Amino acid sequence: MHLYRYTISKISLQLFMLKDPNLVKYSNKVVRSAQRLSLLEQRIVFSAIAQVPLGTEITSEDKFYLRLEDLKKLGGAVSNDSYELLKEAADRLLTRTITLAPIDRKKGMTWTFLWCQASGYNDEKRMIGIQFSSMIIPFLKEVRERFVQYDLEEITGFRSVYTQPLYARLMLHMRNKDTGGIKQRWSETIPLDELRLTLDAEKYSAFGQFKLRVLNVAVQQINESVYTRFTVKWSIDEDSKIGKRVTAIRFSMSLRPHLVTDPEPDTDTVDWVSGLTRRQATLTEPQIVMVADWLSGKNKTVLEKHGTNVSEVYEFLRRQKQIPAKLDANNPDEYKKWLRKKLIDPEFVMLISPILRKLEFNFGGL
């Protein structure tokens, strides 16, 4: 039996999930670590993570269930025999281990423990289940300021085991630290050894093979997908080369055009209509999810508490000519997904500020 490890040096593993059936959120420290799972195992784990709602107390008794159809939505598990492959992948998760060093600071101990403690299946319903190990539960409960968060839809169709880890890694510096807004362009130079470790591609020690089988494939899949938020270009970092040896890769990311807002936003000038600055109208990721929950009716309590409802919110947006013709507002998940994308734009937040003020939303301390 081979034991595969997540190796994370001098850090602790933190995962945190929001109340959204399609949203995956976890610490950027995990993104920097080696994620040594097969493509199908990745999809099982991340689909399970996305089921955990905000504020829920996770215990080692909790079980997470996935049907074959759930995995098909991600572009995998498509053949007639895929259910058997799904069961096999769930069983293999029982052998996957995590190494954290050191988490026992007093004794300087490095601990290795299993990712999952149990897996199950139901042939009639074509469904599998997994149960996270008791040792990982404390890390599932931890919350940190910095995290990577994306919709499961964004990794739809990724066919290489290297694409999702690279996509998540390149998101680390996507947001402006001062405003919280998403940058139109950003870049990062990553040491080649670190990149190999993160992508679990250390077997490709020769750069030519790494370029051909890992880098080009993953970047191409990110760029060709209609669901990803940004496109990627890469180049060899010439300044860090040692002779002819490549030691670092420079990545340049560009936000997709339909997500670009003001090219040079004035963050501190007050908009005379909404009374907000762009800085105040730029929501963080947790705020975006929370507000989308409110407005879509996923969390009706807040709307009802303030004397309004989903229909009134929808009518307001319709009068403002914000509702696209193809949007099915009767589908809560589709409606919420649309709202999440709109709430990235500070201009949209300014537009709906009367609703948000009625709901007592806190605009940066106002």
Short mmCIF file of N, CA and C in Angstrom, two decimals, residues 137-278:
data_model
loop_
_atom_site.label_atom_id
_atom_site.label_comp_id
_atom_site.label_asym_id
_atom_site.label_seq_id
_atom_site.Cartn_x
_atom_site.Cartn_y
_atom_site.Cartn_z
N ILE A 137 -10.41 17.36 11.77
CA ILE A 137 -11.57 18.18 12.14
C ILE A 137 -11.18 19.54 12.73
N PRO A 138 -10.21 19.62 13.66
CA PRO A 138 -9.85 20.94 14.19
C PRO A 138 -9.43 21.94 13.12
N PHE A 139 -8.82 21.45 12.05
CA PHE A 139 -8.36 22.35 10.99
C PHE A 139 -9.51 22.74 10.08
N LEU A 140 -10.53 21.91 10.01
CA LEU A 140 -11.72 22.27 9.24
C LEU A 140 -12.48 23.40 9.91
N LYS A 141 -12.31 23.55 11.22
CA LYS A 141 -13.04 24.57 11.98
C LYS A 141 -12.34 25.92 11.95
N GLU A 142 -11.04 25.93 11.66
CA GLU A 142 -10.29 27.17 11.76
C GLU A 142 -10.60 28.13 10.61
N VAL A 143 -10.59 29.40 10.92
CA VAL A 143 -10.85 30.44 9.93
C VAL A 143 -9.67 31.40 9.93
N ARG A 144 -9.25 31.77 8.75
CA ARG A 144 -8.18 32.75 8.64
C ARG A 144 -8.59 33.84 7.66
N GLU A 145 -7.90 34.99 7.77
CA GLU A 145 -8.22 36.11 6.90
C GLU A 145 -7.96 35.81 5.44
N ARG A 146 -6.85 35.18 5.16
CA ARG A 146 -6.46 34.97 3.78
C ARG A 146 -6.88 33.57 3.34
N PHE A 147 -7.53 33.49 2.21
CA PHE A 147 -8.01 32.22 1.71
C PHE A 147 -8.18 32.28 0.21
N VAL A 148 -8.34 31.13 -0.39
CA VAL A 148 -8.72 31.05 -1.80
C VAL A 148 -10.13 30.51 -1.85
N GLN A 149 -10.94 31.09 -2.71
CA GLN A 149 -12.34 30.71 -2.79
C GLN A 149 -12.77 30.72 -4.26
N TYR A 150 -13.44 29.68 -4.67
CA TYR A 150 -13.93 29.65 -6.04
C TYR A 150 -15.17 28.77 -6.13
N ASP A 151 -15.94 29.00 -7.17
CA ASP A 151 -17.12 28.20 -7.45
C ASP A 151 -16.68 26.91 -8.10
N LEU A 152 -17.34 25.81 -7.74
CA LEU A 152 -17.01 24.53 -8.37
C LEU A 152 -17.11 24.61 -9.89
N GLU A 153 -18.00 25.48 -10.37
CA GLU A 153 -18.17 25.63 -11.82
C GLU A 153 -16.87 26.03 -12.49
N GLU A 154 -16.03 26.77 -11.76
CA GLU A 154 -14.79 27.28 -12.35
C GLU A 154 -13.82 26.18 -12.75
N ILE A 155 -13.91 25.02 -12.09
CA ILE A 155 -12.98 23.94 -12.44
C ILE A 155 -13.66 22.89 -13.33
N THR A 156 -14.84 23.23 -13.84
CA THR A 156 -15.54 22.33 -14.75
C THR A 156 -14.68 22.03 -15.97
N GLY A 157 -14.51 20.78 -16.27
CA GLY A 157 -13.80 20.41 -17.48
C GLY A 157 -12.29 20.34 -17.35
N PHE A 158 -11.74 20.72 -16.19
CA PHE A 158 -10.29 20.54 -16.01
C PHE A 158 -10.00 19.04 -16.12
N ARG A 159 -9.13 18.66 -17.05
CA ARG A 159 -8.90 17.24 -17.30
C ARG A 159 -7.54 16.76 -16.77
N SER A 160 -6.69 17.69 -16.43
CA SER A 160 -5.38 17.32 -15.92
C SER A 160 -5.37 17.46 -14.40
N VAL A 161 -4.69 16.56 -13.74
CA VAL A 161 -4.59 16.61 -12.29
C VAL A 161 -3.82 17.85 -11.82
N TYR A 162 -3.09 18.49 -12.74
CA TYR A 162 -2.27 19.65 -12.38
C TYR A 162 -3.01 20.98 -12.52
N THR A 163 -4.16 21.00 -13.19
CA THR A 163 -4.80 22.27 -13.53
C THR A 163 -5.43 22.95 -12.32
N GLN A 164 -6.20 22.24 -11.53
CA GLN A 164 -6.86 22.85 -10.38
C GLN A 164 -5.85 23.39 -9.37
N PRO A 165 -4.80 22.64 -8.98
CA PRO A 165 -3.81 23.21 -8.06
C PRO A 165 -3.14 24.48 -8.61
N LEU A 166 -2.84 24.49 -9.92
CA LEU A 166 -2.22 25.68 -10.49
C LEU A 166 -3.21 26.85 -10.50
N TYR A 167 -4.45 26.59 -10.87
CA TYR A 167 -5.47 27.65 -10.91
C TYR A 167 -5.64 28.28 -9.53
N ALA A 168 -5.73 27.44 -8.49
CA ALA A 168 -5.88 27.96 -7.13
C ALA A 168 -4.63 28.72 -6.70
N ARG A 169 -3.46 28.22 -7.06
CA ARG A 169 -2.20 28.87 -6.67
C ARG A 169 -2.10 30.27 -7.28
N LEU A 170 -2.55 30.43 -8.52
CA LEU A 170 -2.43 31.72 -9.20
C LEU A 170 -3.47 32.72 -8.72
N MET A 171 -4.44 32.27 -7.92
CA MET A 171 -5.45 33.17 -7.37
C MET A 171 -4.97 33.88 -6.11
N LEU A 172 -3.86 33.47 -5.56
CA LEU A 172 -3.43 33.97 -4.25
C LEU A 172 -3.30 35.49 -4.20
N HIS A 173 -2.83 36.11 -5.28
CA HIS A 173 -2.62 37.56 -5.28
C HIS A 173 -3.60 38.27 -6.20
N MET A 174 -4.77 37.67 -6.39
CA MET A 174 -5.76 38.22 -7.31
C MET A 174 -6.44 39.47 -6.73
N ARG A 175 -6.52 39.55 -5.40
CA ARG A 175 -7.23 40.67 -4.77
C ARG A 175 -6.28 41.76 -4.30
N ASN A 176 -6.74 43.01 -4.41
CA ASN A 176 -5.99 44.15 -3.92
C ASN A 176 -6.04 44.16 -2.40
N LYS A 177 -4.88 44.20 -1.75
CA LYS A 177 -4.84 44.13 -0.28
C LYS A 177 -5.52 45.32 0.38
N ASP A 178 -5.46 46.49 -0.27
CA ASP A 178 -6.02 47.70 0.33
C ASP A 178 -7.53 47.80 0.17
N THR A 179 -8.02 47.48 -1.03
CA THR A 179 -9.45 47.66 -1.31
C THR A 179 -10.25 46.38 -1.24
N GLY A 180 -9.58 45.23 -1.35
CA GLY A 180 -10.29 43.96 -1.38
C GLY A 180 -10.84 43.63 -2.76
N GLY A 181 -10.70 44.56 -3.72
CA GLY A 181 -11.22 44.35 -5.06
C GLY A 181 -10.32 43.42 -5.88
N ILE A 182 -10.89 42.87 -6.93
CA ILE A 182 -10.14 41.98 -7.81
C ILE A 182 -9.33 42.80 -8.81
N LYS A 183 -8.06 42.48 -8.93
CA LYS A 183 -7.19 43.19 -9.87
C LYS A 183 -7.52 42.80 -11.31
N GLN A 184 -7.28 43.73 -12.22
CA GLN A 184 -7.44 43.41 -13.64
C GLN A 184 -6.26 42.59 -14.14
N ARG A 185 -5.08 42.88 -13.60
CA ARG A 185 -3.88 42.15 -13.98
C ARG A 185 -2.99 41.97 -12.76
N TRP A 186 -2.33 40.86 -12.67
CA TRP A 186 -1.37 40.63 -11.60
C TRP A 186 -0.38 39.58 -12.09
N SER A 187 0.75 39.52 -11.44
CA SER A 187 1.79 38.58 -11.85
C SER A 187 2.51 38.05 -10.63
N GLU A 188 3.20 36.95 -10.82
CA GLU A 188 3.95 36.35 -9.72
C GLU A 188 5.04 35.46 -10.30
N THR A 189 6.19 35.50 -9.68
CA THR A 189 7.28 34.61 -10.05
C THR A 189 7.38 33.51 -8.99
N ILE A 190 7.31 32.26 -9.42
CA ILE A 190 7.31 31.13 -8.51
C ILE A 190 8.54 30.27 -8.78
N PRO A 191 9.33 29.99 -7.74
CA PRO A 191 10.49 29.11 -7.92
C PRO A 191 10.03 27.75 -8.49
N LEU A 192 10.81 27.22 -9.39
CA LEU A 192 10.42 25.99 -10.09
C LEU A 192 10.27 24.82 -9.12
N ASP A 193 11.14 24.71 -8.14
CA ASP A 193 11.04 23.62 -7.17
C ASP A 193 9.76 23.71 -6.36
N GLU A 194 9.41 24.93 -5.97
CA GLU A 194 8.15 25.14 -5.23
C GLU A 194 6.95 24.78 -6.10
N LEU A 195 7.01 25.15 -7.37
CA LEU A 195 5.90 24.87 -8.29
C LEU A 195 5.73 23.37 -8.49
N ARG A 196 6.83 22.66 -8.66
CA ARG A 196 6.77 21.21 -8.80
C ARG A 196 6.13 20.57 -7.57
N LEU A 197 6.51 21.05 -6.39
CA LEU A 197 5.96 20.50 -5.15
C LEU A 197 4.47 20.77 -5.04
N THR A 198 4.07 22.00 -5.32
CA THR A 198 2.66 22.38 -5.23
C THR A 198 1.79 21.54 -6.17
N LEU A 199 2.31 21.27 -7.37
CA LEU A 199 1.54 20.53 -8.37
C LEU A 199 1.77 19.02 -8.28
N ASP A 200 2.61 18.60 -7.32
CA ASP A 200 2.96 17.18 -7.21
C ASP A 200 3.50 16.66 -8.54
N ALA A 201 4.43 17.42 -9.10
CA ALA A 201 5.01 17.05 -10.40
C ALA A 201 6.52 16.91 -10.29
N GLU A 202 6.98 16.47 -9.12
CA GLU A 202 8.42 16.37 -8.89
C GLU A 202 9.08 15.28 -9.74
N LYS A 203 8.26 14.37 -10.27
CA LYS A 203 8.85 13.32 -11.12
C LYS A 203 9.37 13.89 -12.43
N TYR A 204 8.90 15.10 -12.81
CA TYR A 204 9.39 15.74 -14.02
C TYR A 204 10.54 16.67 -13.67
N SER A 205 11.69 16.07 -13.38
CA SER A 205 12.84 16.86 -12.96
C SER A 205 13.44 17.65 -14.12
N ALA A 206 13.31 17.12 -15.34
CA ALA A 206 13.80 17.83 -16.51
C ALA A 206 12.78 18.89 -16.91
N PHE A 207 13.25 20.13 -17.08
CA PHE A 207 12.30 21.22 -17.36
C PHE A 207 11.51 20.98 -18.65
N GLY A 208 12.14 20.40 -19.65
CA GLY A 208 11.44 20.17 -20.91
C GLY A 208 10.21 19.30 -20.73
N GLN A 209 10.33 18.25 -19.92
CA GLN A 209 9.20 17.37 -19.65
C GLN A 209 8.15 18.06 -18.78
N PHE A 210 8.61 18.84 -17.79
CA PHE A 210 7.68 19.58 -16.93
C PHE A 210 6.88 20.58 -17.77
N LYS A 211 7.56 21.26 -18.67
CA LYS A 211 6.91 22.23 -19.54
C LYS A 211 5.86 21.55 -20.43
N LEU A 212 6.23 20.41 -21.01
CA LEU A 212 5.37 19.72 -21.97
C LEU A 212 4.17 19.06 -21.30
N ARG A 213 4.38 18.36 -20.21
CA ARG A 213 3.35 17.52 -19.61
C ARG A 213 2.57 18.18 -18.48
N VAL A 214 3.11 19.25 -17.92
CA VAL A 214 2.45 19.90 -16.79
C VAL A 214 2.04 21.33 -17.12
N LEU A 215 3.03 22.17 -17.35
CA LEU A 215 2.81 23.60 -17.48
C LEU A 215 1.93 23.95 -18.68
N ASN A 216 2.31 23.50 -19.86
CA ASN A 216 1.54 23.83 -21.06
C ASN A 216 0.12 23.29 -21.00
N VAL A 217 -0.04 22.09 -20.48
CA VAL A 217 -1.37 21.46 -20.39
C VAL A 217 -2.28 22.22 -19.44
N ALA A 218 -1.78 22.53 -18.24
CA ALA A 218 -2.59 23.22 -17.24
C ALA A 218 -2.96 24.63 -17.68
N VAL A 219 -2.00 25.36 -18.21
CA VAL A 219 -2.27 26.73 -18.66
C VAL A 219 -3.27 26.73 -19.82
N GLN A 220 -3.13 25.80 -20.73
CA GLN A 220 -4.05 25.71 -21.86
C GLN A 220 -5.49 25.44 -21.40
N GLN A 221 -5.65 24.55 -20.42
CA GLN A 221 -6.99 24.23 -19.92
C GLN A 221 -7.62 25.41 -19.18
N ILE A 222 -6.81 26.17 -18.44
CA ILE A 222 -7.32 27.37 -17.77
C ILE A 222 -7.79 28.39 -18.80
N ASN A 223 -6.99 28.59 -19.83
CA ASN A 223 -7.30 29.60 -20.85
C ASN A 223 -8.47 29.21 -21.74
N GLU A 224 -8.63 27.93 -22.01
CA GLU A 224 -9.69 27.48 -22.91
C GLU A 224 -11.04 27.35 -22.22
N SER A 225 -11.05 27.26 -20.91
CA SER A 225 -12.31 27.12 -20.18
C SER A 225 -13.13 28.41 -20.26
N VAL A 226 -14.44 28.26 -20.37
CA VAL A 226 -15.33 29.44 -20.39
C VAL A 226 -15.73 29.84 -18.98
N TYR A 227 -15.30 29.07 -17.98
CA TYR A 227 -15.75 29.30 -16.62
C TYR A 227 -14.71 29.98 -15.73
N THR A 228 -13.43 29.92 -16.11
CA THR A 228 -12.39 30.49 -15.26
C THR A 228 -12.46 32.02 -15.26
N ARG A 229 -11.95 32.62 -14.19
CA ARG A 229 -12.04 34.07 -14.03
C ARG A 229 -10.95 34.82 -14.80
N PHE A 230 -9.86 34.14 -15.10
CA PHE A 230 -8.73 34.85 -15.70
C PHE A 230 -8.01 33.95 -16.70
N THR A 231 -7.20 34.59 -17.53
CA THR A 231 -6.32 33.87 -18.45
C THR A 231 -4.88 33.99 -17.96
N VAL A 232 -4.03 33.11 -18.45
CA VAL A 232 -2.66 33.03 -17.94
C VAL A 232 -1.64 33.01 -19.08
N LYS A 233 -0.55 33.71 -18.88
CA LYS A 233 0.62 33.58 -19.73
C LYS A 233 1.81 33.27 -18.82
N TRP A 234 2.74 32.50 -19.31
CA TRP A 234 3.92 32.19 -18.49
C TRP A 234 5.19 32.37 -19.32
N SER A 235 6.27 32.60 -18.61
CA SER A 235 7.57 32.73 -19.26
C SER A 235 8.65 32.33 -18.27
N ILE A 236 9.80 31.99 -18.79
CA ILE A 236 10.94 31.67 -17.93
C ILE A 236 11.46 32.96 -17.31
N ASP A 237 11.72 32.95 -16.01
CA ASP A 237 12.30 34.11 -15.35
C ASP A 237 13.81 34.13 -15.63
N GLU A 238 14.19 34.95 -16.58
CA GLU A 238 15.59 34.97 -17.04
C GLU A 238 16.54 35.44 -15.95
N ASP A 239 16.07 36.34 -15.07
CA ASP A 239 16.95 36.90 -14.04
C ASP A 239 17.40 35.86 -13.03
N SER A 240 16.60 34.83 -12.84
CA SER A 240 16.93 33.84 -11.81
C SER A 240 17.64 32.61 -12.36
N LYS A 241 17.86 32.56 -13.68
CA LYS A 241 18.51 31.39 -14.28
C LYS A 241 19.95 31.24 -13.76
N ILE A 242 20.32 30.01 -13.55
CA ILE A 242 21.70 29.71 -13.16
C ILE A 242 22.37 29.05 -14.36
N GLY A 243 23.11 29.84 -15.10
CA GLY A 243 23.63 29.37 -16.36
C GLY A 243 22.47 29.16 -17.32
N LYS A 244 22.32 27.94 -17.81
CA LYS A 244 21.19 27.61 -18.67
C LYS A 244 20.04 26.98 -17.89
N ARG A 245 20.23 26.76 -16.60
CA ARG A 245 19.22 26.06 -15.81
C ARG A 245 18.08 26.99 -15.40
N VAL A 246 16.87 26.58 -15.67
CA VAL A 246 15.67 27.34 -15.31
C VAL A 246 15.36 27.09 -13.84
N THR A 247 15.19 28.16 -13.05
CA THR A 247 14.92 28.01 -11.62
C THR A 247 13.60 28.66 -11.18
N ALA A 248 12.95 29.42 -12.07
CA ALA A 248 11.70 30.09 -11.68
C ALA A 248 10.86 30.37 -12.92
N ILE A 249 9.55 30.43 -12.71
CA ILE A 249 8.60 30.72 -13.78
C ILE A 249 7.81 31.97 -13.40
N ARG A 250 7.66 32.87 -14.36
CA ARG A 250 6.87 34.08 -14.15
C ARG A 250 5.50 33.90 -14.81
N PHE A 251 4.44 34.10 -14.02
CA PHE A 251 3.07 34.00 -14.52
C PHE A 251 2.44 35.39 -14.56
N SER A 252 1.72 35.65 -15.63
CA SER A 252 0.99 36.92 -15.78
C SER A 252 -0.48 36.59 -16.01
N MET A 253 -1.35 37.10 -15.14
CA MET A 253 -2.78 36.81 -15.20
C MET A 253 -3.57 38.05 -15.60
N SER A 254 -4.62 37.84 -16.41
CA SER A 254 -5.51 38.93 -16.83
C SER A 254 -6.96 38.51 -16.57
N LEU A 255 -7.68 39.37 -15.88
CA LEU A 255 -9.09 39.10 -15.61
C LEU A 255 -9.85 39.05 -16.94
N ARG A 256 -10.79 38.13 -17.04
CA ARG A 256 -11.56 38.03 -18.28
C ARG A 256 -12.36 39.31 -18.50
N PRO A 257 -12.49 39.76 -19.76
CA PRO A 257 -13.08 41.06 -20.08
C PRO A 257 -14.46 41.31 -19.45
N HIS A 258 -15.31 40.27 -19.38
CA HIS A 258 -16.66 40.50 -18.86
C HIS A 258 -16.67 40.76 -17.36
N LEU A 259 -15.53 40.52 -16.69
CA LEU A 259 -15.43 40.79 -15.25
C LEU A 259 -14.74 42.10 -14.94
N VAL A 260 -14.20 42.75 -15.97
CA VAL A 260 -13.47 44.01 -15.77
C VAL A 260 -14.46 45.15 -15.56
N THR A 261 -14.18 45.97 -14.54
CA THR A 261 -15.03 47.13 -14.27
C THR A 261 -14.28 48.39 -14.69
N ASP A 262 -14.14 49.34 -13.82
CA ASP A 262 -13.45 50.60 -14.11
C ASP A 262 -11.95 50.36 -14.25
N PRO A 263 -11.33 50.74 -15.36
CA PRO A 263 -9.91 50.47 -15.54
C PRO A 263 -9.01 51.16 -14.52
N GLU A 264 -9.38 52.35 -14.08
CA GLU A 264 -8.59 53.05 -13.06
C GLU A 264 -9.55 53.64 -12.03
N PRO A 265 -10.09 52.83 -11.16
CA PRO A 265 -11.09 53.29 -10.22
C PRO A 265 -10.55 54.28 -9.20
N ASP A 266 -11.35 55.31 -8.92
CA ASP A 266 -11.06 56.26 -7.86
C ASP A 266 -11.70 55.71 -6.60
N THR A 267 -10.88 55.17 -5.71
CA THR A 267 -11.42 54.42 -4.58
C THR A 267 -11.95 55.28 -3.45
N ASP A 268 -11.56 56.56 -3.38
CA ASP A 268 -11.89 57.37 -2.20
C ASP A 268 -12.81 58.56 -2.48
N THR A 269 -13.27 58.72 -3.71
CA THR A 269 -14.22 59.78 -4.02
C THR A 269 -15.64 59.28 -3.77
N VAL A 270 -16.42 60.07 -3.03
CA VAL A 270 -17.78 59.66 -2.67
C VAL A 270 -18.71 59.84 -3.87
N ASP A 271 -19.43 58.77 -4.20
CA ASP A 271 -20.46 58.83 -5.23
C ASP A 271 -21.65 59.60 -4.67
N TRP A 272 -22.10 60.66 -5.36
CA TRP A 272 -23.12 61.54 -4.78
C TRP A 272 -24.49 60.88 -4.71
N VAL A 273 -24.73 59.84 -5.51
CA VAL A 273 -26.03 59.16 -5.48
C VAL A 273 -26.10 58.16 -4.32
N SER A 274 -25.10 57.29 -4.24
CA SER A 274 -25.13 56.25 -3.21
C SER A 274 -24.51 56.69 -1.88
N GLY A 275 -23.67 57.75 -1.94
CA GLY A 275 -22.99 58.18 -0.73
C GLY A 275 -21.84 57.29 -0.34
N LEU A 276 -21.37 56.45 -1.28
CA LEU A 276 -20.30 55.50 -1.00
C LEU A 276 -19.09 55.79 -1.87
N THR A 277 -17.92 55.42 -1.36
CA THR A 277 -16.72 55.40 -2.19
C THR A 277 -16.60 54.02 -2.81
N ARG A 278 -15.79 53.89 -3.85
CA ARG A 278 -15.59 52.56 -4.44
C ARG A 278 -14.96 51.61 -3.43
#
